[in-house]
Coordinates of C-alpha atoms and ligand atoms in Angstrom, one line a residue:
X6 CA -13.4 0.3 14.6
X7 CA -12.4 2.2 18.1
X8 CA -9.5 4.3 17.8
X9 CA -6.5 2.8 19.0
X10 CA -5.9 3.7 22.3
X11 CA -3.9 0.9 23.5
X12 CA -0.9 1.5 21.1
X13 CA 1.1 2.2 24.3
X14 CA 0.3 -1.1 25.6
X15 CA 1.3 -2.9 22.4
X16 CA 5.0 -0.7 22.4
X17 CA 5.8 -2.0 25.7
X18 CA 4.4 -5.7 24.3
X19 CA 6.4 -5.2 21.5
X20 CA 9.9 -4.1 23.1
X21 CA 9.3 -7.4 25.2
X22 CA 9.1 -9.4 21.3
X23 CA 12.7 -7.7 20.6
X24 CA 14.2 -9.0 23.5
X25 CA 13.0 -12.4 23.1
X26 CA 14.6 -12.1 19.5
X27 CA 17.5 -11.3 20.9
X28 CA 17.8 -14.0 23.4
X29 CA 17.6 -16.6 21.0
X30 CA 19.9 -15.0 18.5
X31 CA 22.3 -18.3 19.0
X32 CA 20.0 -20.8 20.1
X33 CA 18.4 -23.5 19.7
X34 CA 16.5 -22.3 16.4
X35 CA 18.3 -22.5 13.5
X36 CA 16.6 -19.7 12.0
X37 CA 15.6 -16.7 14.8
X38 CA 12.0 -15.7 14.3
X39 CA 10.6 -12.6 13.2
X40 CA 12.3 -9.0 13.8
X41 CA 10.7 -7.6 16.4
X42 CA 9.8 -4.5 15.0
X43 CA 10.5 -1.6 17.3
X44 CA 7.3 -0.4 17.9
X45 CA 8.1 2.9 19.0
X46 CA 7.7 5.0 21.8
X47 CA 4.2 5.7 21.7
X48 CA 3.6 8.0 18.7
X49 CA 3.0 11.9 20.2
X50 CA -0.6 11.1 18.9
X51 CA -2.1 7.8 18.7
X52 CA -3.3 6.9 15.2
X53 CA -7.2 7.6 15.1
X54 CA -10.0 6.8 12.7
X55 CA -11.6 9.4 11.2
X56 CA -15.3 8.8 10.3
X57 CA -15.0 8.9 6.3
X58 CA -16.8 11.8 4.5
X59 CA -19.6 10.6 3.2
X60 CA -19.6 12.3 -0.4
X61 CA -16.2 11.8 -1.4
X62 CA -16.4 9.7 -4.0
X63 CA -14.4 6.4 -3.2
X64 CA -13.6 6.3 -6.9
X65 CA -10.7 3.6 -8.5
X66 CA -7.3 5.8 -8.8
X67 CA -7.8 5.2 -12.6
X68 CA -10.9 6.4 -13.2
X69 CA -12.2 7.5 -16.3
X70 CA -12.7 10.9 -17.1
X71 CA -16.4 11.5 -15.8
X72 CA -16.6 14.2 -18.4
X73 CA -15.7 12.3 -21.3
X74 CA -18.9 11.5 -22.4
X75 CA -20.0 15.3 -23.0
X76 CA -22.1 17.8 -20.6
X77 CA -25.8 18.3 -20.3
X78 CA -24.9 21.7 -18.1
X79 CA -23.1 24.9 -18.7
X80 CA -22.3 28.1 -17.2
X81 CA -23.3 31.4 -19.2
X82 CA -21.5 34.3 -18.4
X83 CA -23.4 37.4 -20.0
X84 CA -21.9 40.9 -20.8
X85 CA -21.9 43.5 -18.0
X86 CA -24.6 46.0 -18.7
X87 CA -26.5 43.7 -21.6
X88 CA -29.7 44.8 -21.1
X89 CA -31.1 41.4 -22.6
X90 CA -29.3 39.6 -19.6
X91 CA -31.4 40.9 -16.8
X92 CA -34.6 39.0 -17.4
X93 CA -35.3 35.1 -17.8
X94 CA -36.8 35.7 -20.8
X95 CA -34.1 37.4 -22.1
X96 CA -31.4 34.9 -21.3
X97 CA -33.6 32.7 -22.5
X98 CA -33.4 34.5 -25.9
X99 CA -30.1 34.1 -25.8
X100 CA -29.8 30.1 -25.8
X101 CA -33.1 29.8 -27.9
X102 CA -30.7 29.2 -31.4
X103 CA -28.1 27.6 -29.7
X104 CA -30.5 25.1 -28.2
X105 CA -32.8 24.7 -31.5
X106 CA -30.1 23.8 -33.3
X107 CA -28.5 21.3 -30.7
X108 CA -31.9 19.9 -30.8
X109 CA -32.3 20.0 -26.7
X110 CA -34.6 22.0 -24.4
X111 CA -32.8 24.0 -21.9
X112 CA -33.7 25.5 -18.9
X113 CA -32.3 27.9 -16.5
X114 CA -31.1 26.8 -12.9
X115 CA -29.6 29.0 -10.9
X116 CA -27.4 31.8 -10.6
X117 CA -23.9 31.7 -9.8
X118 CA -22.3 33.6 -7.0
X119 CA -20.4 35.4 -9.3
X120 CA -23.6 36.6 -11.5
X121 CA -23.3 33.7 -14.0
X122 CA -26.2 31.2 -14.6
X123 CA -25.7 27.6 -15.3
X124 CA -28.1 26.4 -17.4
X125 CA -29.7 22.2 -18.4
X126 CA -30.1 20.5 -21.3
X127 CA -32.4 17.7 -21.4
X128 CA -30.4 15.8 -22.6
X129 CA -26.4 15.6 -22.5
X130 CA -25.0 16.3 -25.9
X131 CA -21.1 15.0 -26.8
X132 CA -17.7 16.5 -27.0
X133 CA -18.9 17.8 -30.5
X134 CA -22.4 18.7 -29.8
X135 CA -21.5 20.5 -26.2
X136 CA -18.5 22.6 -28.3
X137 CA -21.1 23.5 -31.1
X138 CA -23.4 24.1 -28.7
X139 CA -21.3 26.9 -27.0
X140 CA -20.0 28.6 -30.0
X141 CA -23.6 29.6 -30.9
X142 CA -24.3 30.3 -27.8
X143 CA -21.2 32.7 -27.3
X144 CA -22.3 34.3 -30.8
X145 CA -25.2 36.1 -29.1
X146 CA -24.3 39.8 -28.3
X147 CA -25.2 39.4 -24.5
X148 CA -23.0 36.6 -24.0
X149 CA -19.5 37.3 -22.7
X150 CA -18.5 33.5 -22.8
X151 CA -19.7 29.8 -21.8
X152 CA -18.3 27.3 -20.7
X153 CA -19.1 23.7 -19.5
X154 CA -20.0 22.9 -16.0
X155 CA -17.2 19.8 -15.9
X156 CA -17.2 17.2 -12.7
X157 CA -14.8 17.2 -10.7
X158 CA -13.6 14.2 -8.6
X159 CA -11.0 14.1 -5.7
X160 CA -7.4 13.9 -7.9
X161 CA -6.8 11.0 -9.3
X162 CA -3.4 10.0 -7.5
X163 CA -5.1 10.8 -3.8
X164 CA -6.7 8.6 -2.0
X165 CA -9.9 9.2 -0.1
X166 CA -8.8 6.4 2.4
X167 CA -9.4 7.7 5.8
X168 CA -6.1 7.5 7.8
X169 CA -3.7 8.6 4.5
X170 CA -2.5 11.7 5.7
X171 CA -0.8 9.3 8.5
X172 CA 1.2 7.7 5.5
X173 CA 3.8 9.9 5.6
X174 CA 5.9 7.3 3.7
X175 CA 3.5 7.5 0.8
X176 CA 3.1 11.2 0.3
X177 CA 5.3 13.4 3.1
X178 CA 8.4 15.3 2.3
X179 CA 10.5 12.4 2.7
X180 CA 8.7 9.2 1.9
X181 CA 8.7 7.1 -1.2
X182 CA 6.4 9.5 -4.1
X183 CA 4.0 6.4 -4.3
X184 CA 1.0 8.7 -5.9
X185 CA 3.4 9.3 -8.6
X186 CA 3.8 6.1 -9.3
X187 CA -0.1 5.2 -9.3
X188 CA -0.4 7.5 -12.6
X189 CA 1.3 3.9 -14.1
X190 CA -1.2 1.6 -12.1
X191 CA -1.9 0.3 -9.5
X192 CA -0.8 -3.4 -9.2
X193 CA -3.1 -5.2 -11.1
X194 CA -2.5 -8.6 -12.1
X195 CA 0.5 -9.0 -9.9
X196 CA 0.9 -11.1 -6.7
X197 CA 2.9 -10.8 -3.7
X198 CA 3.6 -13.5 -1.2
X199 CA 4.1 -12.3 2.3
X200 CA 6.0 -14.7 4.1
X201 CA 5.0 -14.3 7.7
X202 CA 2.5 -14.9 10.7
X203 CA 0.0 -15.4 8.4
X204 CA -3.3 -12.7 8.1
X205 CA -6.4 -12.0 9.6
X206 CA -10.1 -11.2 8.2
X207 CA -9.9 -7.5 7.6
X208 CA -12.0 -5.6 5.4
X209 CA -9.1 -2.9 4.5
X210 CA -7.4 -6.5 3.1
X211 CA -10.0 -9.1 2.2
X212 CA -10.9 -8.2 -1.0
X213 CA -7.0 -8.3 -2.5
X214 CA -5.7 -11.5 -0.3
X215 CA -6.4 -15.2 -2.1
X216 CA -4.9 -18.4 -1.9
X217 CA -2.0 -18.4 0.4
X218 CA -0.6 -21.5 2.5
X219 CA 0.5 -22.5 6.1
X220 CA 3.7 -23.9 6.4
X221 CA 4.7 -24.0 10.2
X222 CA 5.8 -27.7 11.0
X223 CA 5.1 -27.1 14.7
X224 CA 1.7 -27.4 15.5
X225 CA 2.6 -26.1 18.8
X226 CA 4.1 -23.1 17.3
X227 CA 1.1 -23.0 14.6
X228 CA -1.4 -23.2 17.2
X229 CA -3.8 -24.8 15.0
X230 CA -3.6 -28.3 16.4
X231 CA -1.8 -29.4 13.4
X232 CA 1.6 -28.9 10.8
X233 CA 1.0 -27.8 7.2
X234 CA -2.3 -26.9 6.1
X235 CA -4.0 -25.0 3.2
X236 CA -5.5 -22.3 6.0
X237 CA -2.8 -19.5 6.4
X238 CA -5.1 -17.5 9.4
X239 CA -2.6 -15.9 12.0
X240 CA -3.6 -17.6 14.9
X241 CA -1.8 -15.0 17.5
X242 CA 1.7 -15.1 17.9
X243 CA 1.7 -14.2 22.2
X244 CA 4.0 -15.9 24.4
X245 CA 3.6 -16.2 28.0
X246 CA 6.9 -15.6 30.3
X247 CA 9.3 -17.8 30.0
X248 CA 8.1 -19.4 26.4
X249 CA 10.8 -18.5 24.2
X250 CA 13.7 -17.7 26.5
X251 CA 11.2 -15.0 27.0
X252 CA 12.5 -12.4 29.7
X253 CA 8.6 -10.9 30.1
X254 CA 5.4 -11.6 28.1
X255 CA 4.1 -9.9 25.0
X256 CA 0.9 -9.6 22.6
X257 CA 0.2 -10.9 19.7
X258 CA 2.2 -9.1 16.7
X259 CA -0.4 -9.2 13.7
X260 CA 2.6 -8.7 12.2
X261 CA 1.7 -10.2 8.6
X262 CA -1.3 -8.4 8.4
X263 CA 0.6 -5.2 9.2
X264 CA 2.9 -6.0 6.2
X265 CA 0.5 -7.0 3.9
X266 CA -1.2 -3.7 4.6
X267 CA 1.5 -1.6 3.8
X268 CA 1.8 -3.1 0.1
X269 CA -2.0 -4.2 -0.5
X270 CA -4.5 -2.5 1.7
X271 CA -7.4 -1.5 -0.3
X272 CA -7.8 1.9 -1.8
X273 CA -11.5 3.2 -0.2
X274 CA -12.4 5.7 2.2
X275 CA -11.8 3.2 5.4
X276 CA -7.8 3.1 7.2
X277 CA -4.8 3.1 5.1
X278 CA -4.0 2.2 1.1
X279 CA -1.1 0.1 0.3
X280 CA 1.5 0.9 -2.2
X281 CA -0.1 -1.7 -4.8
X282 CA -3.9 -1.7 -4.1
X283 CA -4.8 -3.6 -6.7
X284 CA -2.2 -6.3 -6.2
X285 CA -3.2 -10.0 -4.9
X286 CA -1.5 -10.2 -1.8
X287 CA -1.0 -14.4 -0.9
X288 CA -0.6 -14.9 2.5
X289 CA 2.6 -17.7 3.4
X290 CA 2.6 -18.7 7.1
X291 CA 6.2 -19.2 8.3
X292 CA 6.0 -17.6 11.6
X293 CA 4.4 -19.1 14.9
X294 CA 5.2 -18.5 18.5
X295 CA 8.7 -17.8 18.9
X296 CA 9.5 -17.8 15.7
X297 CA 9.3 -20.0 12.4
X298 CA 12.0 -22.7 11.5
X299 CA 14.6 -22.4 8.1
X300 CA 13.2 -25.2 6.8
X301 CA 9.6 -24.1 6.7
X302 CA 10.6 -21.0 5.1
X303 CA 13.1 -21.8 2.6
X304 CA 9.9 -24.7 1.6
X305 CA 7.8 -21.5 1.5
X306 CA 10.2 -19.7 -0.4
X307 CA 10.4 -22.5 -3.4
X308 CA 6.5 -23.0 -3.1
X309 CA 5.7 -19.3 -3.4
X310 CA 7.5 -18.9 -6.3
X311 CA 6.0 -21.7 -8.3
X312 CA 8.4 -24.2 -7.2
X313 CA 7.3 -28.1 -6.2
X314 CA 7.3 -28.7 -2.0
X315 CA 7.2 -32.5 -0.9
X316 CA 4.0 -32.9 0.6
X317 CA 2.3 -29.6 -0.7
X318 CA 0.2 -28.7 -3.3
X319 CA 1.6 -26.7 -6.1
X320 CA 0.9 -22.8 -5.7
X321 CA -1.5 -22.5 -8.2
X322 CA -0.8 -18.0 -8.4
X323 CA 3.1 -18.3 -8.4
X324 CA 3.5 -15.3 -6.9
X325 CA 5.7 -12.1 -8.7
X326 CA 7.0 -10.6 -5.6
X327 CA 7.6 -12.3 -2.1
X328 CA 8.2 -10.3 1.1
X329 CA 10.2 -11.6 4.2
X330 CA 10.1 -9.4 6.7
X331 CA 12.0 -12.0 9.0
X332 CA 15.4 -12.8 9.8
X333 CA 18.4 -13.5 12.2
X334 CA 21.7 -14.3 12.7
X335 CA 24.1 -15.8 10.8
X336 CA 25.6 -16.5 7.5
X337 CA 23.3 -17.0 4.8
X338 CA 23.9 -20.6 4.6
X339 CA 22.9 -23.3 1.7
X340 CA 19.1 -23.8 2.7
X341 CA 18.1 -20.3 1.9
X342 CA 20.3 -19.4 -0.6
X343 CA 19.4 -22.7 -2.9
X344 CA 15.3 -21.4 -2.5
X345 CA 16.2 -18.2 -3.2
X346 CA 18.4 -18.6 -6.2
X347 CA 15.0 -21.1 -7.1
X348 CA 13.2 -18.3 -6.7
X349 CA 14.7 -15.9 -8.9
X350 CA 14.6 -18.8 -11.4
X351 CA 11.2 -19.0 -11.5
X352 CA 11.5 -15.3 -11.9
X353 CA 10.2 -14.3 -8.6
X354 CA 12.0 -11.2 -7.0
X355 CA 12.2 -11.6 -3.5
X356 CA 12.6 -8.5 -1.1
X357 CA 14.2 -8.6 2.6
X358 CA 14.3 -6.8 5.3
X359 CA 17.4 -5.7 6.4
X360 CA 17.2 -6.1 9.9
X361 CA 16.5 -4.2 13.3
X362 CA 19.6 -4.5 15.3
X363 CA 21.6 -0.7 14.0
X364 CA 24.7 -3.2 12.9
X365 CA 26.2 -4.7 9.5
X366 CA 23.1 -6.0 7.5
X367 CA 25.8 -8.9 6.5
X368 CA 25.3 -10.2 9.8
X369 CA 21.9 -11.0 9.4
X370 CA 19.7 -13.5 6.9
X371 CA 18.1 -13.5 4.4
X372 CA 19.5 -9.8 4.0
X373 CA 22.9 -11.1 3.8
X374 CA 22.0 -13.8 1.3
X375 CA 22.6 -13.1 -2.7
X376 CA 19.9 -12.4 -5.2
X377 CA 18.0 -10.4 -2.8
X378 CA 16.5 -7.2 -2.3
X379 CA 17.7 -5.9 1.2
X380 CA 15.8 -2.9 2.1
X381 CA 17.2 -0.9 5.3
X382 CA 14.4 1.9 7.1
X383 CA 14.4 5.5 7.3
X384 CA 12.8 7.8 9.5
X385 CA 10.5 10.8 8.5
X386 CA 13.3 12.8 8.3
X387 CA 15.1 11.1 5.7
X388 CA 17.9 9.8 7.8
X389 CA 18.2 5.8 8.3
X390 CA 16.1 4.5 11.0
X391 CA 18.1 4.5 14.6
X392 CA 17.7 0.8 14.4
X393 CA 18.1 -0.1 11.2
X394 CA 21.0 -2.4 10.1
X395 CA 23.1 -1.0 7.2
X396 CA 26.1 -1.4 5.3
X397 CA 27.4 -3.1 1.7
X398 CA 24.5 -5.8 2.2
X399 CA 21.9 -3.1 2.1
X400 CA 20.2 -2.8 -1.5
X401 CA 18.0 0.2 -0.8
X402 CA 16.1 1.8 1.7
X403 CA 12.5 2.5 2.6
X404 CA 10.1 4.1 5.4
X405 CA 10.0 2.2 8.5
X406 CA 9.5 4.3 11.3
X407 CA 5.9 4.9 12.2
X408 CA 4.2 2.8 9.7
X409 CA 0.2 2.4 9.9
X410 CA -1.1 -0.3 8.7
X411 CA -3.5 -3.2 9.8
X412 CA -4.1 -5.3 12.6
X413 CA -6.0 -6.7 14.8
X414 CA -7.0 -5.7 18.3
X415 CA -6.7 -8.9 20.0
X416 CA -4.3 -9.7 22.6
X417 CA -4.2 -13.2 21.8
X418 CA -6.4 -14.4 19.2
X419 CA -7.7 -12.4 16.7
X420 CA -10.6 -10.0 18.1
X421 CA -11.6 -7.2 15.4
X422 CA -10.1 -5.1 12.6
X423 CA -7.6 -2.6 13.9
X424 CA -5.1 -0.3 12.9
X425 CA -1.8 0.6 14.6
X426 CA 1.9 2.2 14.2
X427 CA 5.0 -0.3 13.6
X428 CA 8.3 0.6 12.8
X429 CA 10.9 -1.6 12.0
X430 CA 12.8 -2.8 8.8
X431 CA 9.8 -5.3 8.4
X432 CA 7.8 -2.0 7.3
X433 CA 10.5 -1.0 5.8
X434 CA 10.4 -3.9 3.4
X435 CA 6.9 -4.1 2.1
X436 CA 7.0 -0.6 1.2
X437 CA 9.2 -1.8 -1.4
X438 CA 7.9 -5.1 -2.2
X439 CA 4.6 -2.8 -3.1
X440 CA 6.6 -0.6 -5.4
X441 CA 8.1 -4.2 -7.2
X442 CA 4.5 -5.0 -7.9
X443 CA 3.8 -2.1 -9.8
X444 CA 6.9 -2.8 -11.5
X445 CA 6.0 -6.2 -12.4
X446 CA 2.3 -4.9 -13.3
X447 CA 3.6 -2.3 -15.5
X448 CA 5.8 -5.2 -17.6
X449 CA 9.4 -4.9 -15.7
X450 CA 8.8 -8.9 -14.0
X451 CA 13.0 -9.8 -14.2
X452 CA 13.7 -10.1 -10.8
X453 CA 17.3 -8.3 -11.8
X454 CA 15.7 -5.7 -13.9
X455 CA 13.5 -5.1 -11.0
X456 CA 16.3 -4.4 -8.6
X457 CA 18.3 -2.7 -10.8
X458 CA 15.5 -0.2 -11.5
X459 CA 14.7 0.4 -8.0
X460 CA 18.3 1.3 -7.2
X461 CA 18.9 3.1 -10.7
X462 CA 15.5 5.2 -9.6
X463 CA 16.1 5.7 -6.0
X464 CA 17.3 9.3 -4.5
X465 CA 20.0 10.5 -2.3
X466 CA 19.3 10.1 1.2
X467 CA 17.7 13.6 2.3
X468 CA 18.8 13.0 5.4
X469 CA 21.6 11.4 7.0
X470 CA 23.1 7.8 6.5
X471 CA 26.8 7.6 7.1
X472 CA 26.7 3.8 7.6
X473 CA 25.7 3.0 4.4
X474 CA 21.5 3.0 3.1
X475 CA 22.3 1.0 -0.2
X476 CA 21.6 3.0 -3.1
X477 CA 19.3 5.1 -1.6
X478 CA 15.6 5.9 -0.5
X479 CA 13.5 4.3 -3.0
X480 CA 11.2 6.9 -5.5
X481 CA 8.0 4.8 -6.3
X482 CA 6.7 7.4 -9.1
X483 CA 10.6 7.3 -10.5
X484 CA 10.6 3.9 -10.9
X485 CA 7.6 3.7 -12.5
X486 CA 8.7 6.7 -15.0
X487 CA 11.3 4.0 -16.5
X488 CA 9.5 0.6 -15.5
X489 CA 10.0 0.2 -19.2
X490 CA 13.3 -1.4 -18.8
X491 CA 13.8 -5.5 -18.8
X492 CA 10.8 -6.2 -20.1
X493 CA 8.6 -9.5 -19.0
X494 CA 10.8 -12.5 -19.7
X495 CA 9.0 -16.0 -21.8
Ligands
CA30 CA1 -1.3 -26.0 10.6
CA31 CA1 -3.3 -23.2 9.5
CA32 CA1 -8.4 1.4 2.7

C-alpha cells in the first residue's frame, strides 16, 4: 500500500461533499445525505505506512502468559571473586545437583553482558520444577542468585499495528484510554451495524465484517443497476458537477469503510486497530450518490436490529450496536423515531453522530431524535471540534479531528486498500460505537445501561467546550472498569 500522498486532493474533494450537504439541507430529499466530514486541511504530515517490524510478534491483545507453562532457561548469577565461577567446569559443578535432581541435562550458553550466564535445560521443567530447580541451584556457595530467563512480548494493551501511534484518539493525552479498556476484551461476540456507504475489500477489515445488507431504493443512487440486494459493496459515492445541486465535483468518500475502521479494524502489525477488534462489524448500505433516503434508513435501522423489513430477509446476526454516522436537517420526525425506539426494543443501542455544522445538535437528525446516543467531536486538544454541533442534544463526546482509518484509493470505484485522515462527527461517532461493543461484550447489552455508563464514566472536557459536549469526553478503559452495571437483559 503507497503512502497516501494524495490526502490533499481528497480535502479539497471533501470540502466540495460539505457543500453539497449543505445545499440540499431543504431540498428535495427528505433525509440530507451523509455529513460531509471535514476533512481537514491537509494534516502537517500525511499519514504514511510504515513497513511493519518483522519480529514483533503480532500476538492477540489477550494472550496468554508465554511463561506459564515453566522455563527451560535461566540466568546464573555467581558470586564476585568465587573462584569455582571462572571455569566451565566449575559452573558446571555448580548446576550438576540442581540438574540431577530436576532430572534434565543442562548446558551452558552464553555469557551475559553483565558477567551472568544463562544456561538450557533439555527439557522445560514447570512452575514447580523451574522454582525447585533454582533453590538448589542458589544453594551452591558460588551462586549469588538465579533466576528465570522469562519471554517477553510487546505489552499486552499495545498494539503492534503499524500506523497506531497516529491514533491519537486511542492512546494520546487527550483521546479516549481505549488500551485500558482492552484489559476487559476486546469485542468478541458482539456486532455492530454501520449504517452507511457500504464497505470495501480491505484486509485491515475483512476478517471481522460478515453478513451486512444493501438497502438503497435508488439503483441510480446505488449504482449497482438495481434497489435492495444482499451485496452491501460501496460502489463509490463521486458526483460529477452539477449532480446533487453540486456547486463543484468530488471523490468518492469510502466513508463506511473509514467508520467501520475506527471501531473494527483488525489488531496486526498492518494500518490502524479499531476500538473493538474482535467485534463483527455488519456492513448496512443506506448511503449512495447524494445521499440515502429516510425511508431506506429507518428500514435499515428496524432490520439491523433484528426487526422484520417488507421485502427483506431477516438479519440473521441482530446486531448489538448500530452506528449512523449520517444526518440532516430537521426535527426528528415519526419515521426515525418509531425504528429507533424498535431498535432499542430489540435491545440494540444505536449511536449518532452529532453533526458537522458548529450549531445546536437539536437541529439536526438522528442526533436530535430520543433513545439515542449523540456523540459531538473533539480535537487533540481536548476542546470540541471547531465544527462540531453541540448543545442539550449532545450525549457525549469523542475524537473526531484527524481520524485514520481505512479506505480506499479510488477516485471513483474502488481501486486498492488505503488509509487516510477524516475528521468529522462521523469519526467521532464510531469511536464510541466501538467502546459500546466492549460494553456489550463484557455483559452491559441494555441499550440504557450502555448509555448511562458511558456518560456516568466519561471525564471533564480537558479542554474547552463552552457550548455544551454532553457529559463529556468518553473514557473507554473507565467504562470498562464498571461495565458490570445493567447486566444482559433475557
Ligand atoms: Ca442494489
Ligand atoms: Ca448492492
Ligand atoms: Ca490493523
Amino acid at each position: 500500500m503507497a503512502a497516501h500522498r494524495d490526502n490533499t486532493r481528497k480535502t479539497a474533494r471533501r470540502a466540495g461533499a460539505l457543500l453539497a450537504a449543505a445545499a440540499l439541507g431543504g431540498s428535495a430529499f427528505a433525509a440530507a445525505p451523509a455529513l460531509a466530514d471535514q476533512i481537514a486541511a491537509p494534516a502537517e504530515k500525511a499519514p504514511t505506512i510504515a513497513t511493519p517490524v518483522a519480529d514483533l510478534v503480532a500476538q492477540g491483545m489477550a494472550a496468554k502468559d508465554p511463561n506459564a507453562d515453566g522455563y527451560d532457561k535461566f540466568i546464573v548469577t555467581y558470586k564476585e571473586g568465587a573462584q569455582a565461577a571462572t571455569t566451565s567446569q566449575g559452573r558446571a559443578n555448580a548446576w550438576g545437583k540442581a540438574a540431577k535432581a530436576a532430572g534434565v541435562s543442562v548446558k551452558e550458553l552464553r555469557a551475559t553482558a553483565s558477567g551472568s550466564h544463562v544456561v538450557q535445560a533439555d527439557k522445560k521443567l514447570d512452575q514447580a520444577a523451574s522454582k525447585a530447580f533454582m533453590l538448589q541451584l542458589a544453594a551452591d556457595p558460588s551462586v549469588e542468585s538465579v533466576e528465570p530467563d522469562a519471554i517477553m512480548t510487546v505489552a499486552a494493551s499495545t498494539p503492534s499495528d503499524a500506523l497506531y501511534s497516529e491514533q491519537w484518539g486511542f492512546h494520546g493525552e487527550n483521546g479516549m484510554n481505549v488500551e485500558g479498556a482492552w484489559d476487559a476484551g476486546t469485542g468478541e461476540g458482539s456486532t455492530v451495524a454501520v449504517l452507511d456507504t457500504g464497505i470495501v475489500d480491505h484486509p485491515d477489515l475483512n476478517a471481522n465484517v460478515s453478513g451486512g445488507y444493501d438497502f438503497i431504493s435508488d439503483a441510480d443512487s446505488a449504482r449497482d443497476g438495481d434497489g435492495r440486494d444482499a451485496d452491501p459493496s460501496d460502489e463509490g459515492d463521486w458526483i460529477e458537477y452539477g449532480e446533487c445541486n453540486a456547486m463543484m465535483e468530488s471523490g468518492s468518500s469510502w466513508h463506511g469503510t473509514h467508520v467501520a475502521g475506527t471501531i473494527g479494524a483488525v489488531a496486526d502489525t498492518e494500518g490502524v486497530v479499531g476500538v473493538a477488534p474482535d467485534t463483527t462489524i455488519q456492513p448496512v448500505r443506506v448511503l449512495g450518490k447524494c445521499g440515502g433516503s429516510l425511508s431506506d434508513i429507518a428500514d435499515a435501522i428496524v432490520w439491523a436490529s433484528g426487526g422484520s423489513v417488507p421485502g427483506v430477509p431477516d438479519n440473521p446476526e441482530p446486531a448489538d450496536v448500530i452506528n449512523m454516522s449520517l444526518g440532516g436537517s430537521g426535527m426528528c420526525g415519526t419515521a426515525y423515531q418509531s425504528a429507533i425506539d424498535q431498535a432499542v426494543a430489540n435491545g440494540t443501542t444505536v449511536v449518532v453522530a452529532a453533526g458537522n455544522e458548529s450549531q445546536p445538535a437539536a437541529n439536526s437528525r438522528p442526533a436530535n431524535c430520543d433513545n439515542v446516543v449523540t456523540v459531538a467531536a473533539s480535537d487533540e486538544q481536548g476542546s470540541k471540534a471547531s465544527f462540531s454541533n453541540y448543545g442539550d442534544a449532545v450525549d457525549v463526546t469523542a475524537p473526531g479531528a484527524e481520524i485514520i482509518s481505512t479506505v480506499d484509493s479510488g477516485t471513483t470505484t474502488p481501486a486498492g486498500a488505503d488509509y487516510a485522515a477524516y475528521q468529522g462527527t462521523s469519526m467521532a461517532a464510531p469511536h464510541v460505537a466501538g467502546v459500546a461493543a466492549l460494553l456489550v461484550a463484557n455483559g452491559t447489552a441494555d441499550p440504557a445501561a450502555v448509555e448511562q455508563q458511558l456518560k456516568d464514566t466519561a471525564r471533564t472536557m480537558p479542554g474547552t467546550c463552552a457550548e455544551g459536549c454532553g457529559a463529556g469526553l468518553v473514557d473507554a478503559a473507565a467504562a470498562l472498569g464498571g461495565s458490570d452495571v445493567g447486566g444482559r437483559p433475557e
